[in-house]
Amino acid sequence: MEANAFSGIDKKEYEIARAERVLTPALLVYADFVRRNIETTIGLLGGDAKRWRPHLKTAKIAWVVRELVSRGVGDFKCATTLELLTAASNGARDVLVAYPVAGANAERVRQIAASFPAVAVSTLVDSPAMVAEWAGGNIGLFIDVNPGMDRTGIDQERATEIVELAKMIRRAKIPFRGLHYYDGQLSSLALDERTSVAHRGYDQLMKVAAALEAADLPAECVITAGTPAFPCSLSYEGFRTARFHHQVSPGTLVFNDMNSLRQLPPEWGYRPAALVLSRVVSRPKPNVITCDAGHKTVSADSGVPNCRVVGNGNLAPLKPSEEHLPIEVPEGSPAPALGELLYLLPKHICPTVNNFDHALIVEQGKIARLGRVAARGRENPLILSVRNPSG
């Protein structure tokens, strides 16, 4: 799988004109590959863009949101108020804040929703204590179901408890939107095993949906699957004939990274659409070079190696420090020269994008524009008014 996952990556397709003029490290986003990945995803969904609710934790760039919207993708997931604001400001029609929020955070969600009345905004709840926060407003609620991720949500076996929570939402006169089910814990499994485990979970999820319908509280929408479970949701027959609207929510595959290319079937043809441009700055040992892409540039949250050098799979990235990435050069292999540019494919692109203020949007081998990473980081914690991100 390793060889297949990266065999189609040709460095020549990613090299950019006048790269020597670029300050490094830099985030490169390849417009043609972004569009290709979007079209591939919609195609896998039978041409129905409304079945896709991508998570904005990956792209975070207003230009990407507009590209998705232009192709009929109008529903999004996010985790922060800045991501919500970016989506609402750039054409989203429906945004789920897929994160439990309370207090000032909940007030900020309400404030943004009020400023964009044409956008349907919803959030997650997983306990009765959270419902009162949203009473009397127009913020919709999804019940968060725990498929075994064990970070939020009501255990999928507790259907009765989920039904009771839906009843409480209705009594509070809050729009009940449906169920949210993020099965990200399956990412480490091979595809066959991942699919088997995921389908058993979906069988239980269908029982929860049936219990809600029997209580006259049908789920309008059921959302499953980030990038690792995307193939599993696609192959689950029950979602094709369900009475609810089923959506998947992979976001990573807009850009792709080492992890996603290993997790998705290579025959689907997904391509890396975001790389980090870095320079060799030192050669501390005969078999080690160092480039300017430490873990403040290329996230190391998924472990070492945290990236792959495009066009030279023999180079082995070592443990990064904050601003430095040492790379081992195999014996007998030529070492890149000082100042040479390296194109790095991150292992985990989502937090890597979050390390940059700007992305260089590349078209046909040339830098076409500068895109602001509008949703990186977080809002001013004392913010009092809505701003409109652009870029």
PDB file of C-alpha atoms in Angstrom, residues 119-263:
ATOM      1  CA  VAL A 119     -26.926  30.485   6.844  1.00  0.00           C
ATOM      2  CA  ALA A 120     -28.373  27.582   8.839  1.00  0.00           C
ATOM      3  CA  VAL A 121     -26.132  27.170  11.884  1.00  0.00           C
ATOM      4  CA  SER A 122     -26.195  24.185  14.196  1.00  0.00           C
ATOM      5  CA  THR A 123     -24.062  22.641  16.924  1.00  0.00           C
ATOM      6  CA  LEU A 124     -23.689  19.428  18.938  1.00  0.00           C
ATOM      7  CA  VAL A 125     -25.145  18.309  22.260  1.00  0.00           C
ATOM      8  CA  ASP A 126     -24.566  15.092  24.151  1.00  0.00           C
ATOM      9  CA  SER A 127     -26.254  15.729  27.508  1.00  0.00           C
ATOM     10  CA  PRO A 128     -29.453  17.317  28.865  1.00  0.00           C
ATOM     11  CA  ALA A 129     -27.366  19.980  30.600  1.00  0.00           C
ATOM     12  CA  MET A 130     -26.345  21.383  27.223  1.00  0.00           C
ATOM     13  CA  VAL A 131     -29.863  21.856  25.847  1.00  0.00           C
ATOM     14  CA  ALA A 132     -30.843  24.845  27.994  1.00  0.00           C
ATOM     15  CA  GLU A 133     -27.949  26.827  26.463  1.00  0.00           C
ATOM     16  CA  TRP A 134     -29.803  26.928  23.143  1.00  0.00           C
ATOM     17  CA  ALA A 135     -33.426  27.318  24.240  1.00  0.00           C
ATOM     18  CA  GLY A 136     -35.450  30.008  22.523  1.00  0.00           C
ATOM     19  CA  GLY A 137     -33.053  30.477  19.639  1.00  0.00           C
ATOM     20  CA  ASN A 138     -32.714  29.341  16.051  1.00  0.00           C
ATOM     21  CA  ILE A 139     -29.465  27.385  16.383  1.00  0.00           C
ATOM     22  CA  GLY A 140     -30.191  23.799  15.368  1.00  0.00           C
ATOM     23  CA  LEU A 141     -28.926  20.833  17.365  1.00  0.00           C
ATOM     24  CA  PHE A 142     -27.396  17.537  16.297  1.00  0.00           C
ATOM     25  CA  ILE A 143     -27.076  14.829  18.921  1.00  0.00           C
ATOM     26  CA  ASP A 144     -23.472  13.654  19.090  1.00  0.00           C
ATOM     27  CA  VAL A 145     -23.241   9.845  19.057  1.00  0.00           C
ATOM     28  CA  ASN A 146     -20.067   8.180  20.338  1.00  0.00           C
ATOM     29  CA  PRO A 147     -19.021   5.323  17.995  1.00  0.00           C
ATOM     30  CA  GLY A 148     -16.052   4.390  20.157  1.00  0.00           C
ATOM     31  CA  MET A 149     -13.910   7.492  19.669  1.00  0.00           C
ATOM     32  CA  ASP A 150     -14.536   8.239  23.361  1.00  0.00           C
ATOM     33  CA  ARG A 151     -13.950  11.958  23.294  1.00  0.00           C
ATOM     34  CA  THR A 152     -17.539  13.277  23.067  1.00  0.00           C
ATOM     35  CA  GLY A 153     -21.009  11.900  22.445  1.00  0.00           C
ATOM     36  CA  ILE A 154     -23.556   9.451  23.837  1.00  0.00           C
ATOM     37  CA  ASP A 155     -22.588   5.799  23.445  1.00  0.00           C
ATOM     38  CA  GLN A 156     -24.242   4.338  20.352  1.00  0.00           C
ATOM     39  CA  GLU A 157     -25.739   1.509  22.403  1.00  0.00           C
ATOM     40  CA  ARG A 158     -27.781   3.963  24.507  1.00  0.00           C
ATOM     41  CA  ALA A 159     -30.577   4.567  22.006  1.00  0.00           C
ATOM     42  CA  THR A 160     -33.169   5.258  24.710  1.00  0.00           C
ATOM     43  CA  GLU A 161     -31.031   8.047  26.158  1.00  0.00           C
ATOM     44  CA  ILE A 162     -30.607   9.571  22.701  1.00  0.00           C
ATOM     45  CA  VAL A 163     -34.372   9.529  22.130  1.00  0.00           C
ATOM     46  CA  GLU A 164     -34.975  11.212  25.495  1.00  0.00           C
ATOM     47  CA  LEU A 165     -32.490  13.924  24.618  1.00  0.00           C
ATOM     48  CA  ALA A 166     -34.274  14.510  21.296  1.00  0.00           C
ATOM     49  CA  LYS A 167     -37.562  14.848  23.183  1.00  0.00           C
ATOM     50  CA  MET A 168     -35.979  17.445  25.443  1.00  0.00           C
ATOM     51  CA  ILE A 169     -34.748  19.394  22.411  1.00  0.00           C
ATOM     52  CA  ARG A 170     -38.261  19.417  20.951  1.00  0.00           C
ATOM     53  CA  ARG A 171     -39.810  20.530  24.277  1.00  0.00           C
ATOM     54  CA  ALA A 172     -37.341  23.407  24.374  1.00  0.00           C
ATOM     55  CA  LYS A 173     -38.582  24.412  20.888  1.00  0.00           C
ATOM     56  CA  ILE A 174     -35.103  24.029  19.387  1.00  0.00           C
ATOM     57  CA  PRO A 175     -34.703  22.666  15.842  1.00  0.00           C
ATOM     58  CA  PHE A 176     -33.601  19.019  16.062  1.00  0.00           C
ATOM     59  CA  ARG A 177     -31.379  18.425  13.020  1.00  0.00           C
ATOM     60  CA  GLY A 178     -30.279  14.829  13.446  1.00  0.00           C
ATOM     61  CA  LEU A 179     -27.289  12.696  14.444  1.00  0.00           C
ATOM     62  CA  HIS A 180     -23.551  13.256  14.234  1.00  0.00           C
ATOM     63  CA  TYR A 181     -21.297  10.184  14.229  1.00  0.00           C
ATOM     64  CA  TYR A 182     -17.547  10.635  13.799  1.00  0.00           C
ATOM     65  CA  ASP A 183     -15.784   7.270  13.577  1.00  0.00           C
ATOM     66  CA  GLY A 184     -12.225   8.583  13.436  1.00  0.00           C
ATOM     67  CA  GLN A 185     -10.952   5.885  15.772  1.00  0.00           C
ATOM     68  CA  LEU A 186     -10.823   3.479  12.815  1.00  0.00           C
ATOM     69  CA  SER A 187      -7.985   5.284  11.039  1.00  0.00           C
ATOM     70  CA  SER A 188      -5.259   2.804  12.018  1.00  0.00           C
ATOM     71  CA  LEU A 189      -7.062  -0.243  10.593  1.00  0.00           C
ATOM     72  CA  ALA A 190      -6.529  -1.732   7.151  1.00  0.00           C
ATOM     73  CA  LEU A 191      -9.416  -0.950   4.803  1.00  0.00           C
ATOM     74  CA  ASP A 192     -11.099  -4.382   4.953  1.00  0.00           C
ATOM     75  CA  GLU A 193     -11.080  -4.458   8.754  1.00  0.00           C
ATOM     76  CA  ARG A 194     -11.959  -0.762   8.936  1.00  0.00           C
ATOM     77  CA  THR A 195     -14.999  -1.395   6.750  1.00  0.00           C
ATOM     78  CA  SER A 196     -16.145  -4.402   8.768  1.00  0.00           C
ATOM     79  CA  VAL A 197     -15.918  -2.540  12.084  1.00  0.00           C
ATOM     80  CA  ALA A 198     -17.490   0.604  10.637  1.00  0.00           C
ATOM     81  CA  HIS A 199     -20.455  -1.291   9.189  1.00  0.00           C
ATOM     82  CA  ARG A 200     -21.176  -2.913  12.544  1.00  0.00           C
ATOM     83  CA  GLY A 201     -21.264   0.566  14.032  1.00  0.00           C
ATOM     84  CA  TYR A 202     -23.546   1.810  11.259  1.00  0.00           C
ATOM     85  CA  ASP A 203     -25.923  -1.074  11.954  1.00  0.00           C
ATOM     86  CA  GLN A 204     -26.257   0.250  15.499  1.00  0.00           C
ATOM     87  CA  LEU A 205     -26.605   3.822  14.240  1.00  0.00           C
ATOM     88  CA  MET A 206     -29.511   2.724  12.035  1.00  0.00           C
ATOM     89  CA  LYS A 207     -31.194   1.287  15.144  1.00  0.00           C
ATOM     90  CA  VAL A 208     -30.823   4.677  16.844  1.00  0.00           C
ATOM     91  CA  ALA A 209     -32.356   6.402  13.813  1.00  0.00           C
ATOM     92  CA  ALA A 210     -35.219   3.882  13.822  1.00  0.00           C
ATOM     93  CA  ALA A 211     -35.842   4.505  17.531  1.00  0.00           C
ATOM     94  CA  LEU A 212     -36.065   8.246  16.876  1.00  0.00           C
ATOM     95  CA  GLU A 213     -38.504   7.699  14.033  1.00  0.00           C
ATOM     96  CA  ALA A 214     -40.644   5.411  16.193  1.00  0.00           C
ATOM     97  CA  ALA A 215     -40.831   8.225  18.752  1.00  0.00           C
ATOM     98  CA  ASP A 216     -41.996  10.640  16.033  1.00  0.00           C
ATOM     99  CA  LEU A 217     -38.635  12.414  16.208  1.00  0.00           C
ATOM    100  CA  PRO A 218     -37.066  11.500  12.873  1.00  0.00           C
ATOM    101  CA  ALA A 219     -33.513  12.626  12.182  1.00  0.00           C
ATOM    102  CA  GLU A 220     -33.470  15.071   9.303  1.00  0.00           C
ATOM    103  CA  CYS A 221     -29.796  14.338   8.660  1.00  0.00           C
ATOM    104  CA  VAL A 222     -27.211  11.774   9.775  1.00  0.00           C
ATOM    105  CA  ILE A 223     -23.552  12.702   9.378  1.00  0.00           C
ATOM    106  CA  THR A 224     -20.777  10.102   9.415  1.00  0.00           C
ATOM    107  CA  ALA A 225     -17.205   9.590   8.312  1.00  0.00           C
ATOM    108  CA  GLY A 226     -14.159  11.733   8.223  1.00  0.00           C
ATOM    109  CA  THR A 227     -11.533  10.819   5.649  1.00  0.00           C
ATOM    110  CA  PRO A 228     -10.507   7.363   7.028  1.00  0.00           C
ATOM    111  CA  ALA A 229     -14.105   6.077   7.203  1.00  0.00           C
ATOM    112  CA  PHE A 230     -15.221   7.718   3.951  1.00  0.00           C
ATOM    113  CA  PRO A 231     -14.866   4.461   1.935  1.00  0.00           C
ATOM    114  CA  CYS A 232     -16.775   2.601   4.670  1.00  0.00           C
ATOM    115  CA  SER A 233     -19.733   4.985   4.539  1.00  0.00           C
ATOM    116  CA  LEU A 234     -19.798   4.855   0.753  1.00  0.00           C
ATOM    117  CA  SER A 235     -20.103   1.063   0.780  1.00  0.00           C
ATOM    118  CA  TYR A 236     -22.785   0.848   3.477  1.00  0.00           C
ATOM    119  CA  GLU A 237     -26.031  -0.074   1.748  1.00  0.00           C
ATOM    120  CA  GLY A 238     -28.269   1.153   4.564  1.00  0.00           C
ATOM    121  CA  PHE A 239     -27.348   4.771   3.892  1.00  0.00           C
ATOM    122  CA  ARG A 240     -28.475   4.501   0.260  1.00  0.00           C
ATOM    123  CA  THR A 241     -32.074   3.656   1.183  1.00  0.00           C
ATOM    124  CA  ALA A 242     -32.394   5.541   4.473  1.00  0.00           C
ATOM    125  CA  ARG A 243     -35.318   7.887   5.097  1.00  0.00           C
ATOM    126  CA  PHE A 244     -32.924  10.504   6.489  1.00  0.00           C
ATOM    127  CA  HIS A 245     -30.460  12.580   4.463  1.00  0.00           C
ATOM    128  CA  HIS A 246     -27.028  10.997   4.858  1.00  0.00           C
ATOM    129  CA  GLN A 247     -23.854  13.069   4.608  1.00  0.00           C
ATOM    130  CA  VAL A 248     -20.154  12.300   4.891  1.00  0.00           C
ATOM    131  CA  SER A 249     -17.727  14.848   6.280  1.00  0.00           C
ATOM    132  CA  PRO A 250     -14.156  14.192   5.094  1.00  0.00           C
ATOM    133  CA  GLY A 251     -12.124  17.372   4.839  1.00  0.00           C
ATOM    134  CA  THR A 252      -8.532  16.170   4.581  1.00  0.00           C
ATOM    135  CA  LEU A 253      -9.028  14.778   1.085  1.00  0.00           C
ATOM    136  CA  VAL A 254      -9.408  18.282  -0.361  1.00  0.00           C
ATOM    137  CA  PHE A 255      -5.621  18.588   0.107  1.00  0.00           C
ATOM    138  CA  ASN A 256      -4.538  15.045   1.084  1.00  0.00           C
ATOM    139  CA  ASP A 257      -1.445  14.038   3.025  1.00  0.00           C
ATOM    140  CA  MET A 258       0.614  10.927   3.751  1.00  0.00           C
ATOM    141  CA  ASN A 259      -2.080   9.557   6.049  1.00  0.00           C
ATOM    142  CA  SER A 260      -5.029  10.041   3.698  1.00  0.00           C
ATOM    143  CA  LEU A 261      -3.189   8.642   0.692  1.00  0.00           C
ATOM    144  CA  ARG A 262      -2.552   5.465   2.684  1.00  0.00           C
ATOM    145  CA  GLN A 263      -6.154   5.279   3.898  1.00  0.00           C
TER     146      GLN A 263
END
